[in-house]
Each structure stands twice: as C-alpha cells, then as structure tokens.
CSV table of C-alpha atoms in Angstrom, one decimal:
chain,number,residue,atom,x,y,z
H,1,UNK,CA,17.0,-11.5,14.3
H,2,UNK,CA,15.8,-9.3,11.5
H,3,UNK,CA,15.0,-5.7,13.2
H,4,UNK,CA,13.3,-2.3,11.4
H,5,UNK,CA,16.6,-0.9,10.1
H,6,UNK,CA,17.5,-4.5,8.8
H,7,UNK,CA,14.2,-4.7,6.3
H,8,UNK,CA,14.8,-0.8,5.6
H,9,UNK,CA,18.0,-1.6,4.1
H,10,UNK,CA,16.7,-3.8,1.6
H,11,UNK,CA,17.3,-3.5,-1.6
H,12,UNK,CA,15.7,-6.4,-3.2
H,13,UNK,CA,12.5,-9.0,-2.1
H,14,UNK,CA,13.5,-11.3,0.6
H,15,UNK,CA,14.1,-15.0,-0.5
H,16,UNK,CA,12.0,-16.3,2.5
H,17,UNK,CA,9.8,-15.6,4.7
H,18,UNK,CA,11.4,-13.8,7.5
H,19,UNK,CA,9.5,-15.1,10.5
H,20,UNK,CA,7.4,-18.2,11.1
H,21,UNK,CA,3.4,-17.4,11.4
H,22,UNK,CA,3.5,-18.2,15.1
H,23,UNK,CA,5.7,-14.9,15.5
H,24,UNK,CA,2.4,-13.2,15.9
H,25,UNK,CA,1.8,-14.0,19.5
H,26,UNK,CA,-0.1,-10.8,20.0
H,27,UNK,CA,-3.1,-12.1,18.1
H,28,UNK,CA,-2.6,-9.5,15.2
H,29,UNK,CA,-5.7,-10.0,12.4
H,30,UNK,CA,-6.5,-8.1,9.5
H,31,UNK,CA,-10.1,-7.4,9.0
H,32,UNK,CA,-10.4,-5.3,6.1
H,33,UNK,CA,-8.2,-3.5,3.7
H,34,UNK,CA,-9.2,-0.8,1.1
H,35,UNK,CA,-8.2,0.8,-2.0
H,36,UNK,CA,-10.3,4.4,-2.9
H,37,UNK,CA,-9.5,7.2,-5.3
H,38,UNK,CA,-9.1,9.7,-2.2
H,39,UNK,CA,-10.8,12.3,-4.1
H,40,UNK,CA,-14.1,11.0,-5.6
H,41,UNK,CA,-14.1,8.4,-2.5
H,42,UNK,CA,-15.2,5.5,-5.1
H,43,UNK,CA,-13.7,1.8,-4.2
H,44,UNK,CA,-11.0,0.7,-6.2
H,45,UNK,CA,-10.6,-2.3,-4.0
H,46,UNK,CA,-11.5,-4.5,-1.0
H,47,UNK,CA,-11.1,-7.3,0.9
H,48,UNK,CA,-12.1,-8.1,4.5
H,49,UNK,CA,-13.5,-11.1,6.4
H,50,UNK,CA,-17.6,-10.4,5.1
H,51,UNK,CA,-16.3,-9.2,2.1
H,52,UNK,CA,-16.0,-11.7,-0.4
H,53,UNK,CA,-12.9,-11.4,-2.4
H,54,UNK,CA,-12.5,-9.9,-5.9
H,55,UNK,CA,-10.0,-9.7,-8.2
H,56,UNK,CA,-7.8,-11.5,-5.0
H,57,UNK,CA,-6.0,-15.3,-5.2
H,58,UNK,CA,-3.5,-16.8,-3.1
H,59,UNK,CA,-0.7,-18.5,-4.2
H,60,UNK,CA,-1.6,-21.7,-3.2
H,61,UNK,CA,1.8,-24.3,-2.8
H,62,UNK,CA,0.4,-27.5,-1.4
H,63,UNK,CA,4.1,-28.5,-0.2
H,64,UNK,CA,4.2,-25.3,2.0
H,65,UNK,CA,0.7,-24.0,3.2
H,66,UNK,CA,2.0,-21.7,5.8
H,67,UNK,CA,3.7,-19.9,3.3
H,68,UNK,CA,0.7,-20.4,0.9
H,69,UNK,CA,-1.2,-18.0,3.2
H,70,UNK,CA,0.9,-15.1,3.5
H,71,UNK,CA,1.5,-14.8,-0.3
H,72,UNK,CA,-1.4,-13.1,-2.1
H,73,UNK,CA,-2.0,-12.5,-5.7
H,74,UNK,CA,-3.5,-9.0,-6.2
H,75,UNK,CA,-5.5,-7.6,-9.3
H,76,UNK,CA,-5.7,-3.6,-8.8
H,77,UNK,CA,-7.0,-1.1,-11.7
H,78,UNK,CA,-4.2,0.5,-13.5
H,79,UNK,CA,-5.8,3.7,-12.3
H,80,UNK,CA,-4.2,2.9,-8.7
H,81,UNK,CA,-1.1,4.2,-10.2
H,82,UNK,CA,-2.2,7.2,-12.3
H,83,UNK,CA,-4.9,8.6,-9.3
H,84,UNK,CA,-3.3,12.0,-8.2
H,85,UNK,CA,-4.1,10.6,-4.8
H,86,UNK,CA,-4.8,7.3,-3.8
H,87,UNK,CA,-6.2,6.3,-0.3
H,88,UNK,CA,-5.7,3.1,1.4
H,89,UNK,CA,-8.1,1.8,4.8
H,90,UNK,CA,-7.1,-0.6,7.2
H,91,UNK,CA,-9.0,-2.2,9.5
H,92,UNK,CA,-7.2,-4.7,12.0
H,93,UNK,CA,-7.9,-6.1,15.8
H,94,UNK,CA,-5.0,-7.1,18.1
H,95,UNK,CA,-5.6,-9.7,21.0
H,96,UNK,CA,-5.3,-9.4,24.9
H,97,UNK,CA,-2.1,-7.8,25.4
H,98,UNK,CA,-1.4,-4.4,24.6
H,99,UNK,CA,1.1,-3.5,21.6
H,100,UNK,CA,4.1,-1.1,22.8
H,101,UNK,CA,5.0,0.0,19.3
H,102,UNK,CA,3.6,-1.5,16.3
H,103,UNK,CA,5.2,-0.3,12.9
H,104,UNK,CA,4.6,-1.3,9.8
H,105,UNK,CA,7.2,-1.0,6.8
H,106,UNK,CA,6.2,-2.2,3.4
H,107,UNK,CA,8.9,-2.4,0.4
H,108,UNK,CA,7.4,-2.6,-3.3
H,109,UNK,CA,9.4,-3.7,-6.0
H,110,UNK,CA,9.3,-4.0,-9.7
H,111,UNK,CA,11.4,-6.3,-11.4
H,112,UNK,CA,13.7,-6.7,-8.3
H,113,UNK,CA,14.3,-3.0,-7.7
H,114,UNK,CA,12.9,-0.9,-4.6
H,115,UNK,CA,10.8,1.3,-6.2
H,116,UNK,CA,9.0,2.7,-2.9
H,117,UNK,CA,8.8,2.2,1.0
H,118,UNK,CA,6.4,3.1,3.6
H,119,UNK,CA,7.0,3.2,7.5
H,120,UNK,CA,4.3,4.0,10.1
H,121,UNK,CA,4.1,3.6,13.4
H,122,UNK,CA,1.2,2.8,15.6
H,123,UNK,CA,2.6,3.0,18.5
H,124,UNK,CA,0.2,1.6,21.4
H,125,UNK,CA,-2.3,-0.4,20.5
H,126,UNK,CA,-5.1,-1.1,23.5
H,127,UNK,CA,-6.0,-4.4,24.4
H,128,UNK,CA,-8.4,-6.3,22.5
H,129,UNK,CA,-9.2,-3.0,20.3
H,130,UNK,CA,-10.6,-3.2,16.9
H,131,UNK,CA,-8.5,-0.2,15.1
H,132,UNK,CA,-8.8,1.9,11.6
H,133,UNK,CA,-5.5,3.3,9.8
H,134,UNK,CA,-6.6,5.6,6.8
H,135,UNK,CA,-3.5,7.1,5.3
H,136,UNK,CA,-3.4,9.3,1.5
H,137,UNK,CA,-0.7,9.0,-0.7
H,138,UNK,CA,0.0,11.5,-3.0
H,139,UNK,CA,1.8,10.2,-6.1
H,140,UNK,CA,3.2,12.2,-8.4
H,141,UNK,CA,2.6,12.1,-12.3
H,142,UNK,CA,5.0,8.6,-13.1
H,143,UNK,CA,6.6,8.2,-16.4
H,144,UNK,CA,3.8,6.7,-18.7
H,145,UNK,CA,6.7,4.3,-19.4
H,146,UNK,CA,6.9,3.0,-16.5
H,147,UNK,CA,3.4,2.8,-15.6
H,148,UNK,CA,3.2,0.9,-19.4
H,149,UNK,CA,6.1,-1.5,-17.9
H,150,UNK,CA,4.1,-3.0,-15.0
H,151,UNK,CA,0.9,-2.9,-16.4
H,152,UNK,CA,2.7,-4.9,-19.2
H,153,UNK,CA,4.1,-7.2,-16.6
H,154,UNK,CA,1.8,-9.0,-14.2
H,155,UNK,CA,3.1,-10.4,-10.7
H,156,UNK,CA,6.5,-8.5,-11.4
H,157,UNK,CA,5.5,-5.9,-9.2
H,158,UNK,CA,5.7,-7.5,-5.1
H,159,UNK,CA,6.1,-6.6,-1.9
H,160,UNK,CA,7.5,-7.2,1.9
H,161,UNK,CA,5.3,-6.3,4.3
H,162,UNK,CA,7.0,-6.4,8.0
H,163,UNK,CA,5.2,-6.0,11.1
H,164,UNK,CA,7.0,-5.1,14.2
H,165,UNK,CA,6.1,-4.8,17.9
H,166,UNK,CA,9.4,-2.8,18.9
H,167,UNK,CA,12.2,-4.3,17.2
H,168,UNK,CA,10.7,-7.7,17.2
H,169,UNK,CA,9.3,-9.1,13.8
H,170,UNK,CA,5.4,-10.9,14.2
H,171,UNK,CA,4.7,-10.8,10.8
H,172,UNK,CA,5.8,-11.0,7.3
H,173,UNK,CA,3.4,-10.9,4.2
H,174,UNK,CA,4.4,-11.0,0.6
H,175,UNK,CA,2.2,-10.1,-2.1
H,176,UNK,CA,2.3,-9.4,-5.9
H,177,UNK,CA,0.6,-7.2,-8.3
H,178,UNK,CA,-1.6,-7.6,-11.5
H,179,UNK,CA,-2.7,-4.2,-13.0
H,180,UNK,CA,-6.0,-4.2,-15.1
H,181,UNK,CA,-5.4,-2.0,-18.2
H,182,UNK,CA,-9.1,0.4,-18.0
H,183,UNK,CA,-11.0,0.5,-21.0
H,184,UNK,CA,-11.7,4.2,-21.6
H,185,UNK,CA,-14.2,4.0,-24.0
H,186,UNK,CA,-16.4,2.2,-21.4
H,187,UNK,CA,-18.8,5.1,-19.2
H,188,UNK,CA,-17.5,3.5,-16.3
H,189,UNK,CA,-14.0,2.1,-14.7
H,190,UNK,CA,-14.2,-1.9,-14.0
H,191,UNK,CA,-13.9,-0.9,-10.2
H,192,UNK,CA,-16.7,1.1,-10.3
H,193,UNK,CA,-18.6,-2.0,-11.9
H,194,UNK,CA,-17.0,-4.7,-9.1
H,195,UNK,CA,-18.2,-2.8,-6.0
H,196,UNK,CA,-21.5,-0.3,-7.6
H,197,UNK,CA,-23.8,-0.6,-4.7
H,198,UNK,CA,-21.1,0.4,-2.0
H,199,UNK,CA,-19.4,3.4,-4.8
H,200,UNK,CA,-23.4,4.6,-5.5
H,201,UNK,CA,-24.6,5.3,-1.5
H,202,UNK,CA,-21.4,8.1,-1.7
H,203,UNK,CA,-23.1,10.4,-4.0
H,204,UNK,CA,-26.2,10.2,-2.0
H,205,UNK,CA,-24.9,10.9,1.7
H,206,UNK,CA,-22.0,12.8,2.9
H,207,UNK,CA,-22.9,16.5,3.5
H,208,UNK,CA,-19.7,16.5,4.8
H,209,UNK,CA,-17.3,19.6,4.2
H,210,UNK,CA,-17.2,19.0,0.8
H,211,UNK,CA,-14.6,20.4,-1.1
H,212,UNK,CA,-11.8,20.4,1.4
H,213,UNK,CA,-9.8,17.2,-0.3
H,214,UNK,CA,-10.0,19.1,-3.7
H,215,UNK,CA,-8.8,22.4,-2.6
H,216,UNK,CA,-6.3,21.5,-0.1
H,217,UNK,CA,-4.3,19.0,-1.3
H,218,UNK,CA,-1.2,21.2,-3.2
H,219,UNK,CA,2.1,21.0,-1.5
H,220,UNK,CA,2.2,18.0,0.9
H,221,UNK,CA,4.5,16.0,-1.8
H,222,UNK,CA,7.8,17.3,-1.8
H,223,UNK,CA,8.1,17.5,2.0
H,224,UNK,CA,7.4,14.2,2.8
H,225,UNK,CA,9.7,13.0,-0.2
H,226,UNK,CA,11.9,14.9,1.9
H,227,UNK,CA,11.7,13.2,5.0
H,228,UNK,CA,11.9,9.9,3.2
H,229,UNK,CA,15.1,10.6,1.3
H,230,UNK,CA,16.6,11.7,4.8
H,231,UNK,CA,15.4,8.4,6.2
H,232,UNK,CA,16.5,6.4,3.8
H,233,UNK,CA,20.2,7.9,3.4
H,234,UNK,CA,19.8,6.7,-0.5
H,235,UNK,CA,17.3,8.4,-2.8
H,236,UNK,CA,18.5,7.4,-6.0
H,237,UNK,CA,16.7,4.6,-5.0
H,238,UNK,CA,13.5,5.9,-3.9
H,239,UNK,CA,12.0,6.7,-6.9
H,240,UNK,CA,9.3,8.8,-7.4
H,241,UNK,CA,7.1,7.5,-4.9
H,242,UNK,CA,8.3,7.5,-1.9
H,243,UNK,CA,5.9,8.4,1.2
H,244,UNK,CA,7.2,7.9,4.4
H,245,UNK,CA,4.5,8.1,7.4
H,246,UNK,CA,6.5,7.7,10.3
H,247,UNK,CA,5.5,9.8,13.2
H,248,UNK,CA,8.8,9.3,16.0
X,1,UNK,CA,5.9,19.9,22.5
X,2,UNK,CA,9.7,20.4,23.3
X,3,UNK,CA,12.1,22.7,21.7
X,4,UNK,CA,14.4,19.9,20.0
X,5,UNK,CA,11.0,18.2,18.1
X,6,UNK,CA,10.4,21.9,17.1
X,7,UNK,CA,13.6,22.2,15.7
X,8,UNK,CA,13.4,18.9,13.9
X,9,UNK,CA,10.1,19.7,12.2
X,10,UNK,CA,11.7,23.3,11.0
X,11,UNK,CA,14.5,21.4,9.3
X,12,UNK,CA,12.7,19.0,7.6
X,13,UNK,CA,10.1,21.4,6.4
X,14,UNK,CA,7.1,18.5,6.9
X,15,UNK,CA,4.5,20.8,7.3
X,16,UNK,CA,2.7,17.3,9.0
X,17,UNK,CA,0.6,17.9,11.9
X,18,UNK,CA,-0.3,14.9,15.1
X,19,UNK,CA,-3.9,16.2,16.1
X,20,UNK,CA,-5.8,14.0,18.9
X,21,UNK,CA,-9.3,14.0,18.9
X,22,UNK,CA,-10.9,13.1,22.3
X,23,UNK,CA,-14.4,13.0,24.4
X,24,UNK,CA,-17.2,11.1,25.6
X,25,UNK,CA,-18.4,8.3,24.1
X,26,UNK,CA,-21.0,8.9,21.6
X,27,UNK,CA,-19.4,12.6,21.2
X,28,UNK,CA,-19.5,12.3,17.6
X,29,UNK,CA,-15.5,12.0,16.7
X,30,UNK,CA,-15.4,9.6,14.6
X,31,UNK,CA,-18.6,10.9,12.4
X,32,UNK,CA,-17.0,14.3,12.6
X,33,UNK,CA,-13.6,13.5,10.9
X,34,UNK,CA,-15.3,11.2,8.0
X,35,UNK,CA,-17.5,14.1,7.3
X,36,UNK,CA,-15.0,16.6,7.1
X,37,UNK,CA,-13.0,14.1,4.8
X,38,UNK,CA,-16.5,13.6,2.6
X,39,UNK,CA,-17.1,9.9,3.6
X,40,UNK,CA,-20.7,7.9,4.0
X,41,UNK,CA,-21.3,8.6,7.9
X,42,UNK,CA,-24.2,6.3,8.1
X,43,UNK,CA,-22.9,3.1,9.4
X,44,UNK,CA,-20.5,4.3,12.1
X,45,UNK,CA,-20.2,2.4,15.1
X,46,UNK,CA,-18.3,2.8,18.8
X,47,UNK,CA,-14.6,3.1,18.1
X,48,UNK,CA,-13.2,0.3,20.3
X,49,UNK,CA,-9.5,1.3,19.8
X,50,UNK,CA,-8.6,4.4,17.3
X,51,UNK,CA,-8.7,5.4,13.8
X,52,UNK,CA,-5.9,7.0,12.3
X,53,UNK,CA,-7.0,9.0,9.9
X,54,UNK,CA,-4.2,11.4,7.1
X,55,UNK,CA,-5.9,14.3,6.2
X,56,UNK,CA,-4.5,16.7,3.6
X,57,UNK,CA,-5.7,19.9,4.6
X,58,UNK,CA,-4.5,23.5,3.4
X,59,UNK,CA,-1.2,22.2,2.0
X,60,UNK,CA,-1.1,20.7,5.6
X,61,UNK,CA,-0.7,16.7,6.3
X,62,UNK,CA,-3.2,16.6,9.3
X,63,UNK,CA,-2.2,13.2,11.4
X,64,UNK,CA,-5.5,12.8,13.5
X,65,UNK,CA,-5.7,10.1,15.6
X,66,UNK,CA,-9.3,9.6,16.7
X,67,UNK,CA,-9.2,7.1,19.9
X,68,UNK,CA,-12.5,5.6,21.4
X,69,UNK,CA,-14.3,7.4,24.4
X,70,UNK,CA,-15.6,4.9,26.5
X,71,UNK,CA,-15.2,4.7,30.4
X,72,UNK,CA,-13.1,1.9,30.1
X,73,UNK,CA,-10.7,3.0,27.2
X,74,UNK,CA,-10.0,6.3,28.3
X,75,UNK,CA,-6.8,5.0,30.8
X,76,UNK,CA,-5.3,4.1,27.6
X,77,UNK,CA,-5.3,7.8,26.0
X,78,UNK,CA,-2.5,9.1,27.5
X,79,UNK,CA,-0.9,6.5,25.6
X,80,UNK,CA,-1.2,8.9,22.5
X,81,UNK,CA,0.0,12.0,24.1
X,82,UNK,CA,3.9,12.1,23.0
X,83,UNK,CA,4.4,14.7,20.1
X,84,UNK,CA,0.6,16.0,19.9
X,85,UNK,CA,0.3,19.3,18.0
X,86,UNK,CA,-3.8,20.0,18.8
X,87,UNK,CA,-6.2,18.4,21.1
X,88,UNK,CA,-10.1,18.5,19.1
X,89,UNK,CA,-12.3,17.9,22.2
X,90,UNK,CA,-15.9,16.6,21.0
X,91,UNK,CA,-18.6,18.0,22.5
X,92,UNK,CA,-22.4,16.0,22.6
X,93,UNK,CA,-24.2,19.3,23.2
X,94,UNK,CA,-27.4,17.6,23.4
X,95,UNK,CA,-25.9,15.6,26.0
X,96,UNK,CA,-26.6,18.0,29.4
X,97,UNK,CA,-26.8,14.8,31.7
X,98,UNK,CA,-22.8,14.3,31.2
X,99,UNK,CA,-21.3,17.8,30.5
X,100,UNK,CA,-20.6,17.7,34.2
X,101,UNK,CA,-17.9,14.4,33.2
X,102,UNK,CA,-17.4,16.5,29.9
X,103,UNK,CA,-15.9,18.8,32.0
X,104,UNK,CA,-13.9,16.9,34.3
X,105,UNK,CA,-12.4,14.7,31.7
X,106,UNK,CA,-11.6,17.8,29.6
X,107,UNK,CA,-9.7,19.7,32.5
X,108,UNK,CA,-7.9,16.5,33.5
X,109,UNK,CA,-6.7,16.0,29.9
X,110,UNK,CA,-5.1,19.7,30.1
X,111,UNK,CA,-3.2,18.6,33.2
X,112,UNK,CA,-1.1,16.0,31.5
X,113,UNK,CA,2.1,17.4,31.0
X,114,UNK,CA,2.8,16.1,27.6
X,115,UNK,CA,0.3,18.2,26.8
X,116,UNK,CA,1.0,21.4,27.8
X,117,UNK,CA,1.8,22.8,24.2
X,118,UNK,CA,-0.6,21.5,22.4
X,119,UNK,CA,-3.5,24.1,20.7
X,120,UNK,CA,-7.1,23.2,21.8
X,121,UNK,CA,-10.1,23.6,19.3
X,122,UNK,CA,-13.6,22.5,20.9
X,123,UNK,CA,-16.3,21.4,18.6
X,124,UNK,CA,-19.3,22.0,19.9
X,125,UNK,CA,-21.0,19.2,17.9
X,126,UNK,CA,-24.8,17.9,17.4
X,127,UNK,CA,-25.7,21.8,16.9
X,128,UNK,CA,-28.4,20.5,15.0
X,129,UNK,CA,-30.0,18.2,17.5
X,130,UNK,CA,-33.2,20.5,19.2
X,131,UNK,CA,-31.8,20.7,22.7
X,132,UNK,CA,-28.5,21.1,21.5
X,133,UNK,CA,-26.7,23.8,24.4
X,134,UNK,CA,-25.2,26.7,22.0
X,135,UNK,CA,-21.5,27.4,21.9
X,136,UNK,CA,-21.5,29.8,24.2
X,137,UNK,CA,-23.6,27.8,26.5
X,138,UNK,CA,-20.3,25.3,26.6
X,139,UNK,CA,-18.1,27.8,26.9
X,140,UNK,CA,-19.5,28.2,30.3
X,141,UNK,CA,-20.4,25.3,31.4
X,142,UNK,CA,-17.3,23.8,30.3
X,143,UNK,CA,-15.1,26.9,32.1
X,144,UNK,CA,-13.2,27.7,29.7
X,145,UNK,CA,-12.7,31.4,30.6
X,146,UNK,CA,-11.4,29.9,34.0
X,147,UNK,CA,-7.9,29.5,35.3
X,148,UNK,CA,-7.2,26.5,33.9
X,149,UNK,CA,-7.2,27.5,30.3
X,150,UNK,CA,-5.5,31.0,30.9
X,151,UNK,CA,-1.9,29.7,29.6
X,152,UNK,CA,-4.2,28.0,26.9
X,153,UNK,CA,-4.2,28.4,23.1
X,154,UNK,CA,-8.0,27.6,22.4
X,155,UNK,CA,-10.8,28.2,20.1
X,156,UNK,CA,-14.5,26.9,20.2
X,157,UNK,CA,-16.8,26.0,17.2
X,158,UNK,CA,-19.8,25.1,17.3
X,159,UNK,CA,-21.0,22.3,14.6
X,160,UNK,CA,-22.5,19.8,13.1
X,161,UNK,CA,-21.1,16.8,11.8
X,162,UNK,CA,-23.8,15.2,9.8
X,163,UNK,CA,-24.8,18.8,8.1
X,164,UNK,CA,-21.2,19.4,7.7
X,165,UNK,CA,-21.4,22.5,9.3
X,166,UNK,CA,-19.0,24.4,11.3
X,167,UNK,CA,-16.4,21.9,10.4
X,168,UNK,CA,-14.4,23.5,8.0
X,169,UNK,CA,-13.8,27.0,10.5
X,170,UNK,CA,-12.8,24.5,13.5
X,171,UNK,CA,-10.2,23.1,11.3
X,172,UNK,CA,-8.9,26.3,10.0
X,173,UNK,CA,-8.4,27.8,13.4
X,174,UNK,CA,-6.9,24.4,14.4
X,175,UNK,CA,-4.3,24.4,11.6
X,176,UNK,CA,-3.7,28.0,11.6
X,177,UNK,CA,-2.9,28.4,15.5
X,178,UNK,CA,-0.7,25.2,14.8
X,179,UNK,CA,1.3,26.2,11.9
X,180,UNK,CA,1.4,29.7,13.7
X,181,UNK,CA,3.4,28.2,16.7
X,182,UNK,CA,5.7,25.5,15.0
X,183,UNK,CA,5.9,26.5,11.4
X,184,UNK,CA,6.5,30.2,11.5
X,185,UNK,CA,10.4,29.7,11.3
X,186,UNK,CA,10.2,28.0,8.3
C-alpha cells in the first residue's frame, strides 16, 4: 500500500498508476480547475464540467480506458512559468461520507527529474459539500534556460498527482505539459484571447481592496522554501520551486 | 494555540498564518475575502462546504479558510478549529432579526477550547446597506465589552465588502495582533 511519505520520496514519475479508479469510494469529483496570473486576476486557464475545454486532450489508449481518463494532455502559456505569482483555483465536491483528512501531494517533473512538489492538506471535508481551494505560488525568477528547455520540449514536463484520505490512496492522476511560446509583438497574450469575456468583466467590477496583492507580496518565498527543504530532507532536489502548503 | 506549535512556527520562520472566517449564512464571508483579494464578487453563491483561500498579505501567507454558515453546516466547524491563529466573525449588520443567533453563535464559538488563543477581528460588514446597525451598535448588541471577551484579543471594523471598504484596516489589525503574539520571537 503506497502511503504519503511513500509518493514524497519519489524521485522519478511512477510507471503505473498507483491505485485503481474505484479507490475513490468517497465520491471525490473535480468540478473546476483554474490557472490566473494572481496579480492582474486574468485567466490563464480553465477547465470544469460547463466549461468547455481549451487547449486540454486526453491521452486516449483504447487498450486501457481507465487509464485513458486519468492522463491529461495540458497546453498552458509559457507565461505560467515566468508570472512572479501564479494562482491556481480548485473547485471539487466529495460524496456522503465525510473526509477525515484529505491531502493532496503533486510531484512535477521534467525530463524524469523532480523539479517541484506540493503537499496540502484539507483536512475534514463535510459531507456532500461542494469546496473551493485557492492557493498562490510565488515562483522565483527561473533560469531563462530552463524555462527555454521545456517550452522547447512539449509533454516532457508531467506530473503525479496523489489523493489521500489519511494514509489511504483514492486517487492518482497523471498529466503532462505543453507550453505555448507568447508572441510579444501581439497587444494581447493568447490566454487573454481564449477566455476574453470572463478576463474583461475584472476590470469592470471588483472595488475590492485594490492594491493589497501588489504591495504585500515581498518576503513569503524564502520561508516556505524553507519549510519544504526541511520536509523534504533533500533540497538539492527541490529546485527552485518548491512550495510546500502543508498546514499539520 | 499550544506552546510546542509556537515553537515550531519560531524555528521555521514561516511567517504563515491559519485564519477562520465564520458567521451566519448570508454574512457576507465569502464576498468579503474575494474583495479583499480583488476578485469579480458578482456571482457568489452559498458556500456549501469551505473555500480555502492563500492570501499574501504584508509579507504574511494568510491561510483563510472560509467555511459555509448555514444551520445545518455549522456542527461541522469545529472540525477546523486545530492550529487557528484568528477567528474573522462576519457580521450582516442589516440583518437585526438574527443578531440575537449572531450572538449566541459568536459566544459559543469563544467557548471551544481549541480556541482559546486565537485573536478575534469582527467585521461589521454591509455598512453600506441603509439600515445597516453601526459598529458600535454591534459592539453592544453583540457584548463584547462583556465577561466573556475580557481574556480576549479583539478588534471590530466596520465594512463593506462590495465598496471595499474597511477591509484593508480589519486585516491589518488581524495580522498585526497575530504576528504580535506568535512572531515576536523571531
């Protein structure tokens, strides 16, 4: 049985699928998932279950279509790795029994090495609730190299993602990334093309208390680098990205 | 908030903070922490579960975890009570008819021992709404000059989510009496 401090040991992508779909007995779904630049608030990417998909395929293997389902193709701007900070929304519903402790950990590689790893934890989730997870990650300035490496490389960037309900894996999704080299002569960013209806109604609304995200975001890096080195026990391997959300 | 968690966020140096935001149904906490991140707060709907929502705030990582307020979720809140820095109570203060369950809900929230550290910072909210009670006017009704609130760090704002206003001094205080408890070792 694979537990969390089996999958945060890995060092590479996992051959197969570590559970079968029917591990998720608790009725976990995924409505929605975005992608926003966390500072202007504009889409970079969505998908959810009245969204129709863009820039989004699965890798359909007619042999195996369990498996075909929980491998997706993605297509992300390049800007989703050179935003300052990047925010990501989650929107999922869980069925009739409560969740005791529902963690997520998500591994990204390139090119078969662990380039960064993220670990939250729910905790309780209520019966039959429909819940929102919006989490910022700061990413520091990466090597233009290596930014130049994976947008030169499509589908050679993946990742694990493991759901647990305590140490007990329900679900396993793999997925692999395309990034979408931005035209800067163009006015605008292709993202801001693909979703212009939803990115324009921001401008309009949001009195909000404007400024806050701008002004406040300095120092918040470091210190969680920290606590994901300590985590880890190996941060030569972390690499530059590494955000660890985990609240025990 | 026990000595050996207070210890462990000294050492690490996360300057990361859990905040739970709590009320009423139709209090306004879900509209009041996508306006103070700058999001579209017109098509908000009953939270039926939580939002979790990272906020970077002041060099601060604000955790706030936003859980529903309806009758029949609130047994399920104390399920989010371990390691909470801040409470944010919501306020309707238009809302007169209920500031009587307002209340009772509030003071039976500062009972729970897992609790008993944790800053409070009352927003006032709908302050813009004709009708609205003033801040003051919750202050009293809500008894917060009373006994149960002596041994009590606590502040009260009064706001507005959908003008924004008021939002960004409730915070403040919030992340200042924090960070003045836990992080003043560090």
């Amino acid at each position: 049985m694979v537990t969390p401090s089996d999958v945060l040991e890995f060092r590479k992508p996992a051959e197969n699928f570590l559970c079968t779909l029917s591990a998720n007995c608790y009725g976990i779904d995924f409505l929605q998932f975005q992608i926003n630049d966390y500072e202007t608030k504009k889409i970079i990417f969505e998908v959810g279950k009245d969204i129709p998909p863009v820039n989004m395929e699965m890798d359909i293997d007619f042999g195996n279509m369990e498996d075909s389902f929980r491998k997706i193709k993605y297509t992300f701007s390049e800007d989703v790795l050179r935003l300052p900070l990047i925010g990501t929304s989650l929107v999922f519903k869980v069925g009739d029994k409560p969740l005791e402790d529902f963690r997520m950990i998500e591994r990204h590689y390139f090119r078969n090495k662990l380039v960064k790893s993220y670990d939250f934890t729910f905790g309780f989730c209520i019966p039959g609730s429909t819940n929102t997870w919006d989490t910022v990650y700061s990413l520091p300035p990466l090597e233009d190299d290596l930014i130049s490496e994976m947008v030169a490389s499509p589908y050679e960037t993946t990742s694990d993602s493991f759901y647990f309900v305590g140490d007990t894996l329900v679900m396993h999704n793999k997925a692999s990334y395309r990034y979408k080299i931005e035209d800067l002569a163009q006015a605008k960013r292709s993202y801001e093309t693909d979703y212009e209806a939803k990115n324009s109604r921001l401008g309009a609304s949001g009195g909000g208390a404007k400024g806050t995200a701008g002004e406040s975001k300095a120092g918040g890096d470091e210190e969680s680098k920290g606590v994901a080195d300590s985590k880890m026990g190996d941060s030569d391997d972390e690499g530059p990205w590494s955000k660890n959300a985990d609240y025990d | 908030m026990g000595l050996l968690s207070i210890i462990r966020k000294v050492k690490s140096k996360e300057r990361e903070c859990r905040l739970l935001i709590l009320g009423l149904d139709n209090a306004g906490k879900t509209t009041i922490l996508k306006s103070f991140n700058g999001e579209d707060i017109n098509s908000i709907s009953p939270t039926l579960g939580f939002n979790i929502k990272t906020l970077e705030h002041r060099g601060y990582t604000l955790n706030c975890w936003d859980v529903g307020g309806q009758q029949t979720i609130r047994s399920y809140w104390r399920n989010y009570f371990e390691q909470t820095d801040g409470v944010i109570w919501v306020v309707d203060s238009a809302d007169r008819v209920r500031m009587g369950d307002c209340k009772r809900e509030l003071i039976d929230l500062m009972g729970q021992e897992k609790l008993a550290g944790a800053s409070l910072m009352i927003f006032a909210n709908k302050q813009d709404l004709r009708g609205a009670m003033s801040r003051d006017q919750i202050r009293e009704v809500l008894g917060l000059d009373g006994k149960e609130f002596e041994n009590r760090h606590w502040g009260i704002f009064g706001c507005s989510a959908v003008t924004g206003e008021g939002l960004l001094e409730g915070m403040d205080w919030m992340t200042e009496d924090i960070s003045g408890r836990i992080f003043m070792l560090s």
